[in-house]
Short mmCIF file of C-alpha atoms in Angstrom, two decimals:
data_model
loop_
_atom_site.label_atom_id
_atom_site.label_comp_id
_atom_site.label_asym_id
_atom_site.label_seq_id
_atom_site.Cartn_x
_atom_site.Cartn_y
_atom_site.Cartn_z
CA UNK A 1 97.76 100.91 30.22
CA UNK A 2 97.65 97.95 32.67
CA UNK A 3 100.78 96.59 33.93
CA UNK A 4 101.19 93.26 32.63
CA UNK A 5 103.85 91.38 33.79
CA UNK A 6 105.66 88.96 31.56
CA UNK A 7 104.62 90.30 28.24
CA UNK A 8 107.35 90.95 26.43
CA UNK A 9 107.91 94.48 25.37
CA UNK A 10 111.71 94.70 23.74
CA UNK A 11 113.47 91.73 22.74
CA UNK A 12 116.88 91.90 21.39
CA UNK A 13 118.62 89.08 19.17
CA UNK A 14 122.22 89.31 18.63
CA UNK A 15 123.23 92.75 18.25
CA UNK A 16 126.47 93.73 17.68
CA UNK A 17 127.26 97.48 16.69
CA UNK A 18 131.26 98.19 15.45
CA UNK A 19 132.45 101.48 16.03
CA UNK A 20 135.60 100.99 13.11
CA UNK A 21 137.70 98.32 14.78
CA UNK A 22 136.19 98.45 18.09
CA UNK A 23 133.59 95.97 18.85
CA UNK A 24 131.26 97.91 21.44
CA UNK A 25 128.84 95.19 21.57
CA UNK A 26 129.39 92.15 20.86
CA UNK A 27 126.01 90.22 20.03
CA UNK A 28 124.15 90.95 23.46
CA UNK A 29 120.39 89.41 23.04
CA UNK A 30 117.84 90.15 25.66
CA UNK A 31 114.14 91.07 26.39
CA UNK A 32 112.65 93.95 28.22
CA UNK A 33 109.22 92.88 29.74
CA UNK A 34 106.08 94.89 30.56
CA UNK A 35 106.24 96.73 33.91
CA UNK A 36 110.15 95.97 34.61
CA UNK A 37 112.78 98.48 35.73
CA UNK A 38 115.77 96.97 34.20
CA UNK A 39 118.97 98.42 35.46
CA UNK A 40 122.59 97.95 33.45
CA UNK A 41 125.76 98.51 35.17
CA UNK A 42 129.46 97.95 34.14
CA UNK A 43 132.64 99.75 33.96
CA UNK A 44 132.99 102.49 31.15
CA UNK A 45 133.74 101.05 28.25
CA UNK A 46 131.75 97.95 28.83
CA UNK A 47 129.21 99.19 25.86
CA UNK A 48 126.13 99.47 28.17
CA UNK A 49 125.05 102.64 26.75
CA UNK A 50 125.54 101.85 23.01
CA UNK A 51 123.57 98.86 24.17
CA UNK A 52 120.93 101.42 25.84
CA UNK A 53 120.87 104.11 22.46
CA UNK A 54 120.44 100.98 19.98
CA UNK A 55 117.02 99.87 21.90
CA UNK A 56 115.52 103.19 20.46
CA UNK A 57 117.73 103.02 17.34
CA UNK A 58 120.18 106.11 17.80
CA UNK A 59 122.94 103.66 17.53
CA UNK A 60 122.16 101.48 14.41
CA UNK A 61 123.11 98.14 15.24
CA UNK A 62 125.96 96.79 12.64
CA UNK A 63 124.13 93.15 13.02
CA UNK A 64 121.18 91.82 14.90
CA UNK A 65 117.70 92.75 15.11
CA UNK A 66 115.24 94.19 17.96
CA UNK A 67 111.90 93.89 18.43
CA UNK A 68 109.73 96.52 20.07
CA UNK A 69 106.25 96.11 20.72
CA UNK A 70 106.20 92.59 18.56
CA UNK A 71 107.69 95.13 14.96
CA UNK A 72 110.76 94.35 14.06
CA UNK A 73 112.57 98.04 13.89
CA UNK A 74 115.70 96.97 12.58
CA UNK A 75 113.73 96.82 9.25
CA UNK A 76 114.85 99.69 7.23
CA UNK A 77 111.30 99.57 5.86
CA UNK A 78 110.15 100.48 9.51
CA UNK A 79 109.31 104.24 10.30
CA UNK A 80 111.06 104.43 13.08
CA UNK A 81 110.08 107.69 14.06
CA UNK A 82 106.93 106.62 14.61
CA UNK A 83 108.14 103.80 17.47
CA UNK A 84 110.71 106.04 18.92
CA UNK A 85 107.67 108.32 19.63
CA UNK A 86 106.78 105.76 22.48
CA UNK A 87 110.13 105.02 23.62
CA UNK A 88 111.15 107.97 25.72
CA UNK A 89 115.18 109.24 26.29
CA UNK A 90 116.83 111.06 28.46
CA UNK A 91 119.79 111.67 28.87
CA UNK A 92 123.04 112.26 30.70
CA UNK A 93 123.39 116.06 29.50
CA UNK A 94 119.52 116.74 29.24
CA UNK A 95 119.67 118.02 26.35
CA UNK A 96 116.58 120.71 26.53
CA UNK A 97 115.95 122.95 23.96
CA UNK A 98 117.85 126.11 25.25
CA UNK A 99 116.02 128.74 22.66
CA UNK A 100 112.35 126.96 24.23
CA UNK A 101 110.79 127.57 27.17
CA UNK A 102 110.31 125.03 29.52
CA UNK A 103 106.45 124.27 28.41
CA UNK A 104 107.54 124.65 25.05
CA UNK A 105 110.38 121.98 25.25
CA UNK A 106 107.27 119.95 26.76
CA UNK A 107 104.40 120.44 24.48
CA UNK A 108 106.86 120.72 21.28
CA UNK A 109 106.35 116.95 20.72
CA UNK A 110 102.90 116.21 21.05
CA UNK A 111 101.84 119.49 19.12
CA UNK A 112 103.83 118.72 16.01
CA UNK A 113 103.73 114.64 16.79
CA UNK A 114 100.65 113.94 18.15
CA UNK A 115 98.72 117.06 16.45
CA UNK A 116 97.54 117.70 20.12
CA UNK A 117 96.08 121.73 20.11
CA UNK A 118 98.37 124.11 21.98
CA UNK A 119 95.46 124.03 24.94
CA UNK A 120 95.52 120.85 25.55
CA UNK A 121 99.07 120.31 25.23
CA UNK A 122 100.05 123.44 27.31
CA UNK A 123 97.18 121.64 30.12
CA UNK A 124 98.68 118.14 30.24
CA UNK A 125 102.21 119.97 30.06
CA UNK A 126 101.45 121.85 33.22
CA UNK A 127 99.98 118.52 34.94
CA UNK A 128 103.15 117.54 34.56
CA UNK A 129 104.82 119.93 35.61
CA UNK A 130 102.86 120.35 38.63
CA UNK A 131 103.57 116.31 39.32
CA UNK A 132 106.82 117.16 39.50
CA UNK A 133 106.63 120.33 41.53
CA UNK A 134 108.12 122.94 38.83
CA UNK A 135 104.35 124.33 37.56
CA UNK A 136 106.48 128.11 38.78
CA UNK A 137 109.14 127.27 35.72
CA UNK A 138 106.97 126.84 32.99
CA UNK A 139 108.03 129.93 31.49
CA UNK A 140 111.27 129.93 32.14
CA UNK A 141 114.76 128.54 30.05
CA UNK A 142 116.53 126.04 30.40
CA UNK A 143 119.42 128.08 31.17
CA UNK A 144 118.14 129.12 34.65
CA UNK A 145 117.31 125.84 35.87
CA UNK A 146 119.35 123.76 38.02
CA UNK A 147 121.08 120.29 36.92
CA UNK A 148 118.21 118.79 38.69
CA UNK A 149 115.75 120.27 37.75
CA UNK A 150 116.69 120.40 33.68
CA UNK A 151 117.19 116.88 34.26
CA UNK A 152 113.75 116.86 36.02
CA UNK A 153 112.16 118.60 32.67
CA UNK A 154 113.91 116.09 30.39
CA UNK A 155 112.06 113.44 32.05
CA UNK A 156 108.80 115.09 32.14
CA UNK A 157 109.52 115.77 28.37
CA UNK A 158 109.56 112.63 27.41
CA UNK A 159 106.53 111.79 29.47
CA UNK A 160 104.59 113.63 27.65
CA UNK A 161 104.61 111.70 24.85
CA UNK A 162 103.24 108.84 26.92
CA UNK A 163 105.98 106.54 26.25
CA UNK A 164 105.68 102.55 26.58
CA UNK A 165 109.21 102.71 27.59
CA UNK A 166 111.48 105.13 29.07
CA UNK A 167 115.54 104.66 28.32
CA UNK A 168 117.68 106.53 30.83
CA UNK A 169 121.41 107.21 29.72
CA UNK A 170 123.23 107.70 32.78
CA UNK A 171 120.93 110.37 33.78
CA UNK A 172 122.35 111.49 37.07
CA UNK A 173 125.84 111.69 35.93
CA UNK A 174 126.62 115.18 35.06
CA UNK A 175 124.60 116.29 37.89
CA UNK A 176 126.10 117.71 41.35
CA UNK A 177 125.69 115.20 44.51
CA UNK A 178 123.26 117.17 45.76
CA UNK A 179 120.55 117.46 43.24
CA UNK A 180 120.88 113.30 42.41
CA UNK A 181 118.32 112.75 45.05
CA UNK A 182 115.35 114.71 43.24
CA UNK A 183 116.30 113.16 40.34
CA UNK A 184 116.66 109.59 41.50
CA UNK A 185 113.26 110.66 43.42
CA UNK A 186 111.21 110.96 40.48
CA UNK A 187 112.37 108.23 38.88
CA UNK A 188 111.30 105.82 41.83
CA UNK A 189 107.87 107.45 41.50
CA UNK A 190 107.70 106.10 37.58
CA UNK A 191 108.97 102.84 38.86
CA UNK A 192 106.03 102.65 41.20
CA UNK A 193 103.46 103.56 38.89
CA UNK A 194 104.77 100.92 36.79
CA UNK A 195 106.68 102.25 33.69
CA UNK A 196 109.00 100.38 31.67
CA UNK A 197 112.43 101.86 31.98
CA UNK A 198 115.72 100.48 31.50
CA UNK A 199 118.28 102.23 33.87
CA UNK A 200 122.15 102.68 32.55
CA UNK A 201 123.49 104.18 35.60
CA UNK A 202 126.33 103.83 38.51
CA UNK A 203 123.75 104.81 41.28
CA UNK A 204 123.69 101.30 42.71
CA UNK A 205 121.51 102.33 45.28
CA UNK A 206 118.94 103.03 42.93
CA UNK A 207 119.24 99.27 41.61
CA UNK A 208 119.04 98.06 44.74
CA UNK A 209 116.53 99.38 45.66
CA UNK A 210 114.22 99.99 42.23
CA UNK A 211 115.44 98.13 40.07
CA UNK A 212 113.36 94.64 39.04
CA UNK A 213 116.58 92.93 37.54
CA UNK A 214 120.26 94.21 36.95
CA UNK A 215 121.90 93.44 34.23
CA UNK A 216 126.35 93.75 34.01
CA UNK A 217 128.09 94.38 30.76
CA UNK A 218 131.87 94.23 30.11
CA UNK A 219 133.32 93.70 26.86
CA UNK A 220 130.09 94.62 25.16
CA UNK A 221 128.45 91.47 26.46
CA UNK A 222 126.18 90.77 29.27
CA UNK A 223 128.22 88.80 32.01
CA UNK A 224 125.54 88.69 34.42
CA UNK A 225 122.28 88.84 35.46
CA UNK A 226 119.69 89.13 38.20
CA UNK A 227 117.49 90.25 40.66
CA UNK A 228 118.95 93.24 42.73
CA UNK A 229 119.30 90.65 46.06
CA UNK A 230 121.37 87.98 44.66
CA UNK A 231 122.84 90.75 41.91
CA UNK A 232 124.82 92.47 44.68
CA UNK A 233 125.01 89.54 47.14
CA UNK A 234 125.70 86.77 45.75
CA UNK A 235 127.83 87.81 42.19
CA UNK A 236 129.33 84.98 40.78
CA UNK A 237 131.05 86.51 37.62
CA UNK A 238 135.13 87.38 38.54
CA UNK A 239 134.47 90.50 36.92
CA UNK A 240 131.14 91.56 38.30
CA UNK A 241 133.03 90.60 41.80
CA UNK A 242 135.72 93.09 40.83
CA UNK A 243 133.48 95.69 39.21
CA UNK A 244 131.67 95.22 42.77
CA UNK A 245 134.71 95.51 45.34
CA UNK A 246 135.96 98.97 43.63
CA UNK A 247 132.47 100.99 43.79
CA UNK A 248 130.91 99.41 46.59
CA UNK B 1 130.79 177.78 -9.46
CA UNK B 2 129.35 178.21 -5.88
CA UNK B 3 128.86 174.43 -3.98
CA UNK B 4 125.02 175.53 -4.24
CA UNK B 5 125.50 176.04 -8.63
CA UNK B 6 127.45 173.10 -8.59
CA UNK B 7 124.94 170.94 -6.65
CA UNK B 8 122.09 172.22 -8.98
CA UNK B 9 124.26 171.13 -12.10
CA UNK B 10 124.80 168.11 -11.12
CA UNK B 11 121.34 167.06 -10.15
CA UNK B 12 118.48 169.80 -10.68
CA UNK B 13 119.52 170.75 -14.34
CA UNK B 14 118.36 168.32 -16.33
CA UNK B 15 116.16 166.49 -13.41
CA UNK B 16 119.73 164.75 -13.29
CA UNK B 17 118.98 163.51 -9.98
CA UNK B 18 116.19 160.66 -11.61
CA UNK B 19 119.55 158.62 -12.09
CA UNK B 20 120.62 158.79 -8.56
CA UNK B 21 116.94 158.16 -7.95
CA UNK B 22 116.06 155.07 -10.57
CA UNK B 23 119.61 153.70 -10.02
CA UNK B 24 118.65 153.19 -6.56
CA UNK B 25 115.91 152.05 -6.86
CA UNK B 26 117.38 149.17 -9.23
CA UNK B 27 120.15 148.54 -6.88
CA UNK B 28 117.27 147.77 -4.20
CA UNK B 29 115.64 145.57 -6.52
CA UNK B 30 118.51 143.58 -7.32
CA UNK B 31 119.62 143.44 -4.07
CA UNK B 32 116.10 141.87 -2.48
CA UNK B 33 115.54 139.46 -4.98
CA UNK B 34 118.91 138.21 -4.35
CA UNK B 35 119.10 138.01 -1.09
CA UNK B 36 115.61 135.91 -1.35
CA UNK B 37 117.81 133.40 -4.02
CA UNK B 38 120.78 133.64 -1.44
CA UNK B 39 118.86 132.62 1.39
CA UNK B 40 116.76 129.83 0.13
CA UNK B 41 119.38 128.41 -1.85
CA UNK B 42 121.93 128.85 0.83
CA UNK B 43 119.99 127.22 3.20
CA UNK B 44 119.38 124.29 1.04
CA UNK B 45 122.92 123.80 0.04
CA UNK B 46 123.79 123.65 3.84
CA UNK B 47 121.57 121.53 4.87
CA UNK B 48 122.70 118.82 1.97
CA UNK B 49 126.18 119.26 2.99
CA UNK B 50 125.59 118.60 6.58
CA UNK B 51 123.24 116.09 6.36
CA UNK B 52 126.20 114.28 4.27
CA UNK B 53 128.67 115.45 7.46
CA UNK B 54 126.56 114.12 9.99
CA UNK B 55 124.66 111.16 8.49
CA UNK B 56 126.85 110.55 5.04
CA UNK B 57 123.20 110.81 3.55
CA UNK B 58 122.98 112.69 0.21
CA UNK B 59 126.45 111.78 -1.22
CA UNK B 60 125.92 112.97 -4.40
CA UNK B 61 124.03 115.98 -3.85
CA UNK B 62 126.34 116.79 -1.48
CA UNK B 63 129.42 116.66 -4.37
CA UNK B 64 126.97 118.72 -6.54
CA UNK B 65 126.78 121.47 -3.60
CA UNK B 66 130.97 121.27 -2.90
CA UNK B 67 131.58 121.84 -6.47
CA UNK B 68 129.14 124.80 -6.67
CA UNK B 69 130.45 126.30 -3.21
CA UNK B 70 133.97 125.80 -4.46
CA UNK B 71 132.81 126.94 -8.05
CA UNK B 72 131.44 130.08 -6.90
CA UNK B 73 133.28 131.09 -4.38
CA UNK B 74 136.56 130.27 -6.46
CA UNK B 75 135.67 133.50 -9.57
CA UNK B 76 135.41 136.69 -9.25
CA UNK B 77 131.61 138.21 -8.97
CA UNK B 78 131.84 139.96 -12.16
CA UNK B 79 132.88 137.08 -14.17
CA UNK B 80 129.70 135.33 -12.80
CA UNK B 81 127.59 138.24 -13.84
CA UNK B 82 129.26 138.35 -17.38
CA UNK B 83 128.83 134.51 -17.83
CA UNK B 84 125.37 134.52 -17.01
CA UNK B 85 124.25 137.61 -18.92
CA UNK B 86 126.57 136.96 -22.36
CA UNK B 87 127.06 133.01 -22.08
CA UNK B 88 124.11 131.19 -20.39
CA UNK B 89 121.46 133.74 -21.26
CA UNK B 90 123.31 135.08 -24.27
CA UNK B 91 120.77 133.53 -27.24
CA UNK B 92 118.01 133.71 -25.01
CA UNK B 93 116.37 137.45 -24.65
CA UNK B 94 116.00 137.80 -20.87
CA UNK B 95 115.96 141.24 -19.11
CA UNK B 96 119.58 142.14 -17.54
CA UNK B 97 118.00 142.53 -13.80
CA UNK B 98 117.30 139.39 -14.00
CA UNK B 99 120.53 137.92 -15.72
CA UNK B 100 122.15 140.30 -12.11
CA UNK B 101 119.29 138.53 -9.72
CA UNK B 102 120.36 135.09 -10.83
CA UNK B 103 124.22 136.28 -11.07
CA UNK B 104 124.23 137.51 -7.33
CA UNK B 105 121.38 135.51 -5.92
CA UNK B 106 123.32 132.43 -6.69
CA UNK B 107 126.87 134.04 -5.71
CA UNK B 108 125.73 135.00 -2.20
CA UNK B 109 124.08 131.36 -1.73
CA UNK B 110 127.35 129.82 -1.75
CA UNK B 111 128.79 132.17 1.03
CA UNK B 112 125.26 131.78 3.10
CA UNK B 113 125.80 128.46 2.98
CA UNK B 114 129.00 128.21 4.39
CA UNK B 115 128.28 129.76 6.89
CA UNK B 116 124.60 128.26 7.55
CA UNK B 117 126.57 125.08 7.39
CA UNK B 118 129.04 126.34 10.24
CA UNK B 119 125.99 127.53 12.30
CA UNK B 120 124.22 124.04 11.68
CA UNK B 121 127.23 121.90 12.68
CA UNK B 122 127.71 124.35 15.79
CA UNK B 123 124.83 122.67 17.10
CA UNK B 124 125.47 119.82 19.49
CA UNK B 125 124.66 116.65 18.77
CA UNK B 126 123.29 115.70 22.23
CA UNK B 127 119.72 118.54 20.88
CA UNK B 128 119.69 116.66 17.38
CA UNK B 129 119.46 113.13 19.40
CA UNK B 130 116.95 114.74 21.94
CA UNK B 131 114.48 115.63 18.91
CA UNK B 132 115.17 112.16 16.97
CA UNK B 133 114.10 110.40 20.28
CA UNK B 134 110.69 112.31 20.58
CA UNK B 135 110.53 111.28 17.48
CA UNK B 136 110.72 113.90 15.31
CA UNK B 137 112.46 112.87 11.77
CA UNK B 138 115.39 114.26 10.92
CA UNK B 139 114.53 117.45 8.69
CA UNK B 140 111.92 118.19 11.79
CA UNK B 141 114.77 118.14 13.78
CA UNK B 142 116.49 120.74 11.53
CA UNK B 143 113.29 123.03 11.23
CA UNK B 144 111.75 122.86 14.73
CA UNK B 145 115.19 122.76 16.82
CA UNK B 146 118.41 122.95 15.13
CA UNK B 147 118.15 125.76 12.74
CA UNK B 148 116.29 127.91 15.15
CA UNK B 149 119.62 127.66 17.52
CA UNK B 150 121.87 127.78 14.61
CA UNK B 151 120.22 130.85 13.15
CA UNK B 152 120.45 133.27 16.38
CA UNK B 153 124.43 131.64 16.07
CA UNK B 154 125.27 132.88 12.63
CA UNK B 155 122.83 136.19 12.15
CA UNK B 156 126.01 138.54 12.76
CA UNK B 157 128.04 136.37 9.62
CA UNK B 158 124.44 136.66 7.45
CA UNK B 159 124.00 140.45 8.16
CA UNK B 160 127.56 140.77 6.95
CA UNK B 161 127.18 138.71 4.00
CA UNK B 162 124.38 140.88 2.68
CA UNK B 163 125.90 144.38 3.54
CA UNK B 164 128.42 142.12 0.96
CA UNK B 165 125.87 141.42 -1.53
CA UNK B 166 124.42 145.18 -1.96
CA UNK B 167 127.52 146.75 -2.32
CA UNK B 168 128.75 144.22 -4.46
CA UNK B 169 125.67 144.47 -7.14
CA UNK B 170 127.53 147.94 -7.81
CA UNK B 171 129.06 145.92 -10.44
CA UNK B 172 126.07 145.51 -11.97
CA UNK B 173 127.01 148.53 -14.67
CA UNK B 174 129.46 145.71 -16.52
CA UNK B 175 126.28 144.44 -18.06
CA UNK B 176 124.46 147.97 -18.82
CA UNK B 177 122.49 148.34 -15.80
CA UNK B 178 121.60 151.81 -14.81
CA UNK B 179 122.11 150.84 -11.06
CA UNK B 180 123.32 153.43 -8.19
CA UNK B 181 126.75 153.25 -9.04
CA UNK B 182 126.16 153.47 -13.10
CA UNK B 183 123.47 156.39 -12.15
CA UNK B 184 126.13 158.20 -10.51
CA UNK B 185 128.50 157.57 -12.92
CA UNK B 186 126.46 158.86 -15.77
CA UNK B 187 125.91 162.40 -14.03
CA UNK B 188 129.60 162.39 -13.79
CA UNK B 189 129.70 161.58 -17.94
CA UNK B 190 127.62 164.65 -18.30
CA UNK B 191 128.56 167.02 -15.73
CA UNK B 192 132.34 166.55 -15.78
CA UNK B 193 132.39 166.70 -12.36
CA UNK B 194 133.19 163.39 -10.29
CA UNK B 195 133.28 164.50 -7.15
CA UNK B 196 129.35 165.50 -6.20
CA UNK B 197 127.75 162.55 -8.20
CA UNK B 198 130.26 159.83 -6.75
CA UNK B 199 130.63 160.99 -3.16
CA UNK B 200 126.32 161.24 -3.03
CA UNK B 201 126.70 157.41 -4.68
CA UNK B 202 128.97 156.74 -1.34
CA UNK B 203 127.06 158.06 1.25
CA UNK B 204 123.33 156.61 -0.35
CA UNK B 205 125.25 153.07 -0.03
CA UNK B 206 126.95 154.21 3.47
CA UNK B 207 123.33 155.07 4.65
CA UNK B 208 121.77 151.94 3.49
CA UNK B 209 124.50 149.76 4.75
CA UNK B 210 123.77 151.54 8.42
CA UNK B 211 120.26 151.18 8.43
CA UNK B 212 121.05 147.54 7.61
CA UNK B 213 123.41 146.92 10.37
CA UNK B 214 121.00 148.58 12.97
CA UNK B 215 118.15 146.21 11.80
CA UNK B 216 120.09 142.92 12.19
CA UNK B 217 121.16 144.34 15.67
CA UNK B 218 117.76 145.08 16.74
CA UNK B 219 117.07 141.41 15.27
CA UNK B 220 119.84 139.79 17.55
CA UNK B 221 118.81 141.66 20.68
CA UNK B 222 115.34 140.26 20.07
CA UNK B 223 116.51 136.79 19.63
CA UNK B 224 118.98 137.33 22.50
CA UNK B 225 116.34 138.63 24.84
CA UNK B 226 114.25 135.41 24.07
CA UNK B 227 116.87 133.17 25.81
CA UNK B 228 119.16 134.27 28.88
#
């Protein structure tokens, strides 16, 4: 896939999503282009990652529609399993498969998905894993890997569906201080070979430096957008400027 | 009598040891077949009800599965058995193993699903959202990565529930089967003498319950072994 900047690849009109009585978004429209690393920031609460799980449809959006790839998959007559199959997740708490091995979370996918063999899928699986430097894990659990490295798995995971997009829910959260960096590391590497990913995430380093545009949600709305330089420098939202001052 | 007289009266003379033997052999036949019932339909049954808890999907098969859970599980075994043989199958000529099959088959279903159910919402959410973003639909997500999990959870509860089931098909008699229990029984009829026909009936279910236990251990260390 070439990188082509400026073609749109998710566009969101409107959505709102009610959780009861609580308005977690509230009618944020957007549009994720080819080739962009789109990071969202904001104080908890601020509905970024309800915003982040309807892209791919694990929220359903109470009202408004998104677009991915030109199909609207909001329809109800859309198989969405079939689009999520390009949009890749991961997430805060990784959420491997703890009865698979590592492979197996990997090739699980694409064997019963794609109807890949187990050959092939076990080959590209151990690319991957060799691209990320855990080839010696492949037939190991989940339980005896690191934060970093199950997070590291996730990601590789999802890769090998060969995703248009990659969604990342806060993904260095739950993880100790130390092992952020290998995460964050890979994730840079995507980034340079030019995937799609939209970023929820308090690692402001990482938009700073990565990130194409940053985007700032309170209140389940966008307040403010940007590129990373004039994001951080130059914020003129009062609550961006506040959200700023506390974590910077 | 000497214990060795008395233990050829009760089951040499006669050959009365065929109705230990073909009791047994009906109270294995009974059991198997509903077990298969118990676990299929179990299995269904939970997965309607917690589809309905977790998406709201299914409403109304969902109330069809409470009331049968609640149904079942709210009368006596025997009644069942009774009901099925004498009311639902009483104009109809069907053979009384299979009147029990049906009677415990669907008994035990409501208790495996229960506890399949407990096993399924066990699971966290966070691996059910994991396999709907690869994009696996939601009853792939059951089959390839939430039962499996759940299953290794609740095989303890589902080995109990059948060491229920094959002790509890000792019932059976109340509708004329020549089971293990009514086998025994029968010697006793004869004989006059309860205690060698009845205590033999005791340890043949003991035995079979212990060989039962050991499998479903040996099946758990497996499973166990196969994640750390």
């Amino acid at each position: 896939m070439t990188i082509n900047n400026g073609e749109t690849l998710i566009k969101v009109e409107g959505l709102k999503k009610n959780f009861g009585k609580l308005h977690a978004l509230n009618g944020v429209s957007e549009e994720i282009r080819k080739g962009e690393v789109v990071v969202v920031v904001g104080p908890s609460g601020s509905g970024k990652s309800t915003f982040l799980r309807s892209l791919n449809l694990l929220e359903e959006p109470s009202e408004g529609k998104i677009y991915f790839e030109g199909v609207d998959i909001t329809d109800k007559k859309v198989d969405i399993n079939r689009h999520r199959q390009k949009m890749g997740m991961v997430f805060q708490h990784f959420n491997l498969f703890p009865h698979k091995t590592i492979l197996q979370n990997i090739t699980l996918a694409p064997i019963k998905l794609l109807g890949m063999s187990k050959e092939e899928a076990d080959k590209k699986g151990m690319e991957l894993l060799e691209r990320v430097g855990l080839a010696e894990k492949a037939n190991a659990y989940p339980s005896q890997l690191s934060g970093g490295q199950k997070q590291r798995i996730a990601i590789v995971r999802s890769l090998a569906m060969e995703p248009d997009v990659m969604l990342f829910d806060e993904p260095t959260s739950a993880l100790d201080p130390e092992m952020v960096g290998e995460v964050l590391e890979l994730m840079k590497q995507l980034a340079k070979d030019g995937m799609t990913m939209v970023v929820v995430t308090h690692e402001m380093g990482f938009a700073r430096e990565v990130g194409s545009r940053v985007i700032f949600m309170a209140d389940g709305e966008i307040k403010e957008q940007g590129s990373p330089k004039e994001f951080f420098e130059h914020p003129k939202d009062p609550r961006l400027q506040e959200f700023l001052s506390k974590i910077l | 009598m000497s214990f060795g007289e008395r233990f050829a009266f009760n089951f040499i003379d006669s050959k009365r040891w065929t109705y230990i033997a073909d009791g047994l052999k009906v109270t294995l036949q009974i059991t198997f077949l509903a077990l298969l019932i118990g676990i299929v339909l179990g299995f269904v049954l939970a997965i309607i009800r917690s589809t309905y808890l977790k998406t709201g999907k299914l409403k109304i098969l969902n109330l069809i599965a409470q009331v049968y859970i609640t149904v079942i599980r709210g009368t006596p075994v025997v009644v069942q058995l009774l009901i099925i043989y004498f009311v639902i199958f009483g104009t109809v000529n069907v053979s009384k193993v299979l009147a029990a099959v049906m009677a415990f088959g669907m008994n035990s279903a409501a208790y495996v699903a229960e506890i399949v159910r407990s096993g399924i919402m066990s699971i966290d959410d966070g691996q059910f959202e994991a396999g709907r973003s690869l994009g696996f639909n939601y009853f792939q997500t059951m089959i390839y990565i939430v039962l499996p999990q759940a299953f290794k959870n609740i095989l303890p509860a589902l080995g109990n529930e059948f060491i229920v089931l094959l002790k509890e098909t000792s019932v059976a008699g109340y509708i004329a089967i020549q089971d293990l229990t009514k086998g025994g029984d029968i010697i006793r009829s004869r004989t006059y003498d309860a205690m060698f026909p009845l205590l033999t009936v005791a340890v043949i279910y003991l035995v079979m319950v212990m060989i039962f236990s050991k499998l479903v251990n040996m099946l758990e260390r497996r499973l166990r072994n196969s994640d750390h």
